[in-house]
PDB file of C-alpha atoms in Angstrom:
ATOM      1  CA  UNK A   1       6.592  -8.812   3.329  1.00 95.00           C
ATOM      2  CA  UNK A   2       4.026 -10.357   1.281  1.00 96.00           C
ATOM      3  CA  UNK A   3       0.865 -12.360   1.355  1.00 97.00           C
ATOM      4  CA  UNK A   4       1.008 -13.451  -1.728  1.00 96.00           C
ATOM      5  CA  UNK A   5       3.773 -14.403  -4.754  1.00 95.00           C
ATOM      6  CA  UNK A   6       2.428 -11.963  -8.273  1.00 93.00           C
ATOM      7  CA  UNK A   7       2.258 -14.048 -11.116  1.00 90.00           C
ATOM      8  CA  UNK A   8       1.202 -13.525 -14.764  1.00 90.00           C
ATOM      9  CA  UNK A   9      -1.876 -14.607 -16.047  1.00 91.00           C
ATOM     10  CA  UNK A  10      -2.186 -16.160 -12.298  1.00 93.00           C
ATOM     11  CA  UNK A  11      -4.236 -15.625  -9.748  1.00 94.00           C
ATOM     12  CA  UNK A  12      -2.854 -13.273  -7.240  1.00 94.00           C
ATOM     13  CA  UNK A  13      -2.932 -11.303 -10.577  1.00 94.00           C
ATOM     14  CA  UNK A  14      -6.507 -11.808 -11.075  1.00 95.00           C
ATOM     15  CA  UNK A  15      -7.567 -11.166  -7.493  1.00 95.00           C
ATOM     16  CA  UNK A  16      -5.988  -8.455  -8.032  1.00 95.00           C
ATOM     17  CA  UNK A  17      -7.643  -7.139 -11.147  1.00 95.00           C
ATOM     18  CA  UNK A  18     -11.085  -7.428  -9.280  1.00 96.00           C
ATOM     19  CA  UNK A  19     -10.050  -5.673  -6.476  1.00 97.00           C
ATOM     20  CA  UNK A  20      -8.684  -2.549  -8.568  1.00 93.00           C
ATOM     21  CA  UNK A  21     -10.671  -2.365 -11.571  1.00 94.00           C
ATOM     22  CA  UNK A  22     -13.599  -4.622 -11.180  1.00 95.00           C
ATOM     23  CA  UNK A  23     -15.096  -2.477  -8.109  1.00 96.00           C
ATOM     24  CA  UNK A  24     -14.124  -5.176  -5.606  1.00 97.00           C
ATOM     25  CA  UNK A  25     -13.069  -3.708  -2.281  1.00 97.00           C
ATOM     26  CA  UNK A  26     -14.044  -6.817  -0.273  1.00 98.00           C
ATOM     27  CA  UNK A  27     -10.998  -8.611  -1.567  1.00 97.00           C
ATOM     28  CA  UNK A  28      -8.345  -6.140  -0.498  1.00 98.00           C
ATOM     29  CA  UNK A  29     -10.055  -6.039   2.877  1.00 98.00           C
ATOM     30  CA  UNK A  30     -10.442  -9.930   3.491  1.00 98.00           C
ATOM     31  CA  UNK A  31      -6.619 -10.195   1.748  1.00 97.00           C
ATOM     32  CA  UNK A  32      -5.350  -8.061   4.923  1.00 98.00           C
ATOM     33  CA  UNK A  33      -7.667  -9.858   7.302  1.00 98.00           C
ATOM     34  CA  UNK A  34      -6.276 -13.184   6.537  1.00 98.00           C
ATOM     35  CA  UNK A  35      -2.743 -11.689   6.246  1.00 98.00           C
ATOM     36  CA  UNK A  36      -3.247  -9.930   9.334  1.00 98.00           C
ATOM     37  CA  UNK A  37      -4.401 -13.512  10.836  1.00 98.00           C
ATOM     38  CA  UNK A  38      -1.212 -15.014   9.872  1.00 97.00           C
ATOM     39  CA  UNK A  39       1.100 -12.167  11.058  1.00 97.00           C
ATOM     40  CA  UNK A  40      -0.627 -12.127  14.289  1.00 96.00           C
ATOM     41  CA  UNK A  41      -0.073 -16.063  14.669  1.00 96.00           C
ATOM     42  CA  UNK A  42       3.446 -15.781  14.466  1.00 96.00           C
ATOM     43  CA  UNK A  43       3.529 -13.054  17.195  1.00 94.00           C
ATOM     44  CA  UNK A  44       3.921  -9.432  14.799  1.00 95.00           C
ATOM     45  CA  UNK A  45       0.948  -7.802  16.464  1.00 88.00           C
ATOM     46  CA  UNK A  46       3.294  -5.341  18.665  1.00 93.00           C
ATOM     47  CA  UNK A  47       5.725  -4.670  16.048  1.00 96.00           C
ATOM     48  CA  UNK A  48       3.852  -1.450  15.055  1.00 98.00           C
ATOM     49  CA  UNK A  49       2.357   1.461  16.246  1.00 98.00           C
ATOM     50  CA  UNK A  50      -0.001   2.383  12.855  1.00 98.00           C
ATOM     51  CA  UNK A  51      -0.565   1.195   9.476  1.00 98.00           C
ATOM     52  CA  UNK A  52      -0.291   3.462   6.906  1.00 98.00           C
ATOM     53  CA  UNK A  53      -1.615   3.115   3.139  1.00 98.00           C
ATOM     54  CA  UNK A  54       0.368   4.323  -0.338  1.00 98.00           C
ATOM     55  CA  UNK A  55      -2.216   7.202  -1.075  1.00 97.00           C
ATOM     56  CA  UNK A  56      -3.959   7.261  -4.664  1.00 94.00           C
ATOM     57  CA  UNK A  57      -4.336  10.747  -6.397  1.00 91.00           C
ATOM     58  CA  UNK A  58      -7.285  12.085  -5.671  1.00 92.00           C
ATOM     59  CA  UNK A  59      -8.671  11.992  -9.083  1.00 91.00           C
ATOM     60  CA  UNK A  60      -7.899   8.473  -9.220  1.00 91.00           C
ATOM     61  CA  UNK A  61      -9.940   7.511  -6.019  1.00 94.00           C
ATOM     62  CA  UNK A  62     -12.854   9.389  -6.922  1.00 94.00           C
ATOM     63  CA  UNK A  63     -12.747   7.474 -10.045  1.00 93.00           C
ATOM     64  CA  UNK A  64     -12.420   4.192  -8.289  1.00 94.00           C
ATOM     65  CA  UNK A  65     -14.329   4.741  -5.574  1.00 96.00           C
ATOM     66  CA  UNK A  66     -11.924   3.816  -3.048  1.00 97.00           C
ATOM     67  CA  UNK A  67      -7.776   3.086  -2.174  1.00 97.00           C
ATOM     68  CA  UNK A  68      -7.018  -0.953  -2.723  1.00 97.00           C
ATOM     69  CA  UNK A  69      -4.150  -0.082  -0.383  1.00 98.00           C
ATOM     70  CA  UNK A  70      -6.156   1.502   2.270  1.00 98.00           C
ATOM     71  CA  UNK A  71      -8.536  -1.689   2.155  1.00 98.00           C
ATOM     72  CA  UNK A  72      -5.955  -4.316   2.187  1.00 98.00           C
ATOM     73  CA  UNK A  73      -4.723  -1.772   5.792  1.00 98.00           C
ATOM     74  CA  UNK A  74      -8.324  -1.618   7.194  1.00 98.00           C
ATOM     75  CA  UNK A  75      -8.167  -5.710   7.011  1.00 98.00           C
ATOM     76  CA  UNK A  76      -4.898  -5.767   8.587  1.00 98.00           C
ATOM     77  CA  UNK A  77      -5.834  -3.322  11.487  1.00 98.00           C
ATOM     78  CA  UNK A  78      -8.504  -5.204  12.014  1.00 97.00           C
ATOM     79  CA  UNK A  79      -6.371  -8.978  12.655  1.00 97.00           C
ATOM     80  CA  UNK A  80      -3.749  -6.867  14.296  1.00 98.00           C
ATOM     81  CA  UNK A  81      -5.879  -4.402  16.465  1.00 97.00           C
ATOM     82  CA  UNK A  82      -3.225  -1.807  14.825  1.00 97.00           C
ATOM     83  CA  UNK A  83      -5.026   1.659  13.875  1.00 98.00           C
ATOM     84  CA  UNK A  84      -4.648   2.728  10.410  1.00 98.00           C
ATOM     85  CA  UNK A  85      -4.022   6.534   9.430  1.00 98.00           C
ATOM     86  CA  UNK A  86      -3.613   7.927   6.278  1.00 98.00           C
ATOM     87  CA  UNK A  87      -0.672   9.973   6.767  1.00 98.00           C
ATOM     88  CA  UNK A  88       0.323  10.324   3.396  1.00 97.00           C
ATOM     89  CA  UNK A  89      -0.902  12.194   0.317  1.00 95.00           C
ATOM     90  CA  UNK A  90      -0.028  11.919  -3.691  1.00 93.00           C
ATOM     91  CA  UNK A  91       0.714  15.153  -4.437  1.00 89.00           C
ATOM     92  CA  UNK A  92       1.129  14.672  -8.069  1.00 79.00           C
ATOM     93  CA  UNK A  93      -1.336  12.375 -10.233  1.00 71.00           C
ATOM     94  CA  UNK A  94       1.406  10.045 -11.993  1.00 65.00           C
ATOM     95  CA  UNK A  95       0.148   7.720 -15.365  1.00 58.00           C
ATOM     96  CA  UNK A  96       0.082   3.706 -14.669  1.00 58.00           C
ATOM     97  CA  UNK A  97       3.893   2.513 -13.214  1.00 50.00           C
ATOM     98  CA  UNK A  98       3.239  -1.183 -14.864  1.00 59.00           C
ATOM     99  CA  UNK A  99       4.676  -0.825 -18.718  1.00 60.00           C
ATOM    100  CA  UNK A 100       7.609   1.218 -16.560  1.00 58.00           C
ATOM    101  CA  UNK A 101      11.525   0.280 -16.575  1.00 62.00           C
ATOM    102  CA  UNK A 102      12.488   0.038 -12.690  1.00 55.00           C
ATOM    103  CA  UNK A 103      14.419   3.855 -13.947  1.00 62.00           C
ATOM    104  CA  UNK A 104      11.639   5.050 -14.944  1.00 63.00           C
ATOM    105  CA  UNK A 105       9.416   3.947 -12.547  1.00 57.00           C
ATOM    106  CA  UNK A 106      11.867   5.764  -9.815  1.00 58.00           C
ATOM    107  CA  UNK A 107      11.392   8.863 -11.911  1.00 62.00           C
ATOM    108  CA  UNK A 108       7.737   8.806 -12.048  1.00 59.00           C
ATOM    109  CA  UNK A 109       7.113   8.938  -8.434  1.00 69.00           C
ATOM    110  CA  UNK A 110      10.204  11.320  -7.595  1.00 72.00           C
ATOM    111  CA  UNK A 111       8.687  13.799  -4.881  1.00 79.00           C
ATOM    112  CA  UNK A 112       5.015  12.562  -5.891  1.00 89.00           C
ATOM    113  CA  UNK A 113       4.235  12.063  -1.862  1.00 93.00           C
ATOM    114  CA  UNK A 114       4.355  14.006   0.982  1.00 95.00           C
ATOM    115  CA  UNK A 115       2.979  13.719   5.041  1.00 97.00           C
ATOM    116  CA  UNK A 116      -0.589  15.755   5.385  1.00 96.00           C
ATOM    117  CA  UNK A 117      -0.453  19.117   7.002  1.00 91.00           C
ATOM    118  CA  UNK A 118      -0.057  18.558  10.927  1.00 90.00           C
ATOM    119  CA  UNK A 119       0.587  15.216  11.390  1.00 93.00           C
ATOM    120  CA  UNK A 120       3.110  14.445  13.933  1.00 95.00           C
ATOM    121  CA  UNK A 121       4.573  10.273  13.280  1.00 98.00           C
ATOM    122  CA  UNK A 122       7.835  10.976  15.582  1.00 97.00           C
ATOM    123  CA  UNK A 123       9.022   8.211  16.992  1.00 98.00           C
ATOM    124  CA  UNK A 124       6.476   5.892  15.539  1.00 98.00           C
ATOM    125  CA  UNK A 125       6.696   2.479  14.082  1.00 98.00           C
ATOM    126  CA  UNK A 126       4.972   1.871  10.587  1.00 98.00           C
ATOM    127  CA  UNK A 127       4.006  -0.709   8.848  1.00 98.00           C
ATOM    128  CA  UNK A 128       3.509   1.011   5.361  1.00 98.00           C
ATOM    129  CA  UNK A 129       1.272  -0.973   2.765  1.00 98.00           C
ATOM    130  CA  UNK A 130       0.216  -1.426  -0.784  1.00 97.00           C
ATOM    131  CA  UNK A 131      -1.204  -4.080  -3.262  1.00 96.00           C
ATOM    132  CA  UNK A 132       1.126  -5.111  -5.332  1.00 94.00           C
ATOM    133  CA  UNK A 133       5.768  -4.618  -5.227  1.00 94.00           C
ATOM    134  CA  UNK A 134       7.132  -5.130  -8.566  1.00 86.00           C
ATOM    135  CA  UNK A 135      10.607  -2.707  -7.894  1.00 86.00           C
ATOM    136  CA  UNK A 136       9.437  -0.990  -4.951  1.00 90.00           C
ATOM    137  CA  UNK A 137       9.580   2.363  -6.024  1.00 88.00           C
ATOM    138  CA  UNK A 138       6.207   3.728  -4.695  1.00 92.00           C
ATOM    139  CA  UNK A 139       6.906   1.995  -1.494  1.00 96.00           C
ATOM    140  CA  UNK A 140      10.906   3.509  -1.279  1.00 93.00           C
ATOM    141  CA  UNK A 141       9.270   7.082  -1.956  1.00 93.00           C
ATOM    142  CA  UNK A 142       6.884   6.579   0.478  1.00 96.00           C
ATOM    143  CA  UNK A 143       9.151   5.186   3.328  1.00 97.00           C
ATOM    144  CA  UNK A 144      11.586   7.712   2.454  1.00 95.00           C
ATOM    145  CA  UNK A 145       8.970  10.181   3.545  1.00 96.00           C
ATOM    146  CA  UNK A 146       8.030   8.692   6.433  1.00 98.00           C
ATOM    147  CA  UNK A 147      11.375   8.291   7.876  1.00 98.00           C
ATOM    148  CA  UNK A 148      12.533  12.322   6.547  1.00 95.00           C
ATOM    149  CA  UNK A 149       9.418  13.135   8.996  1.00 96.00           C
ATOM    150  CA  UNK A 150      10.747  10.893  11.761  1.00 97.00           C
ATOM    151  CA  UNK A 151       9.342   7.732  12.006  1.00 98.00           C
ATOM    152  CA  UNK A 152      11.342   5.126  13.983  1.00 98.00           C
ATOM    153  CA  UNK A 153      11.101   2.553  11.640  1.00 98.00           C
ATOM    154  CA  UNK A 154       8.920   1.744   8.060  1.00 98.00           C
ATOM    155  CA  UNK A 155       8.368  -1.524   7.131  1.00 98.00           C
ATOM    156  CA  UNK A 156       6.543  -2.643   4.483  1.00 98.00           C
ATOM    157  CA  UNK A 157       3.566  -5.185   3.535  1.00 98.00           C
ATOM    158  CA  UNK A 158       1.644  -6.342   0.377  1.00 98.00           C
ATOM    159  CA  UNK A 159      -1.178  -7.908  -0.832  1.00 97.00           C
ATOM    160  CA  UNK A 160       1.402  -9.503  -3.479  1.00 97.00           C
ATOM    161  CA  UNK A 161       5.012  -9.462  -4.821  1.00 96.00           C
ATOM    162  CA  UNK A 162       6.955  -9.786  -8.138  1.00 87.00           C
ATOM    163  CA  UNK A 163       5.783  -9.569 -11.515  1.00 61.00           C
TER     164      UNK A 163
END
């Protein structure tokens, strides 16, 4: 699912330039809030049990200052009254997937995440998120993750989609 259709040059692309490189949290936040609102309107609030966030490197965070994907999740939880848990962690740093070939964008995030030390998702339901799907490969290695650790079900949500 997505909130919003990616285009070019549009403006789903330039919201989401501020919110990853102009130091603009606020819009991945109020992005999930209002998607959140709609979900909840057409009756999704019980679908899941926890909201999880694609993890950024480390390095990458620190640089940023925070995870778009985790504040697009912390607006969601809030519409949805879903908790949000960062089960996952980027093992690897991995360069910029967006002048990647779907191939090689596969490649790049081959066994790049993994579940944090002690975490137990059994049996849960998880509605895994991110900012932007262009092939889905960050969101397939994620999942695939997820459900190797034995969640119930993945499914997945973005602030936008194509490109």
């Amino acid at each position: 699912m997505a909130f919003l259709r990616f285009s070019k040059k549009g403006q789903s692309q330039k919201l989401l330039h501020q919110l990853k490189y102009r130091n603009k949290p606020e819009i991945g936040e109020e992005m999930g809030r209002l998607y959140g609102l709609s979900l909840a309107n057409h009756g999704y609030q019980k679908e899941w049990d926890v909201i999880v966030p694609v993890p950024l490197h480390p390095m990458k965070q620190k640089r940023r200052g925070y995870n778009q994907s985790e504040k697009f999740g912390v607006g969601l939880s809030k519409s949805l009254g879903i908790k949000l848990e960062n089960f996952l962690e980027r093992k690897k740093f991995t360069e910029t997937q967006t002048k990647k070939s779907r191939l090689q964008r596969l490649d790049n995030v081959e066994e790049v995440f993994d579940l944090k030390a002690n975490e137990e998702i059994s049996g849960l339901r998880i509605l895994l998120v991110d900012d932007v799907i262009t092939t889905g490969a960050t969101l397939c290695a994620c999942a695939n993750v997820l459900l190797a650790n034995g969640a119930k079900t993945v499914d997945l949500a973005t602030i936008a989609a194509g490109g």
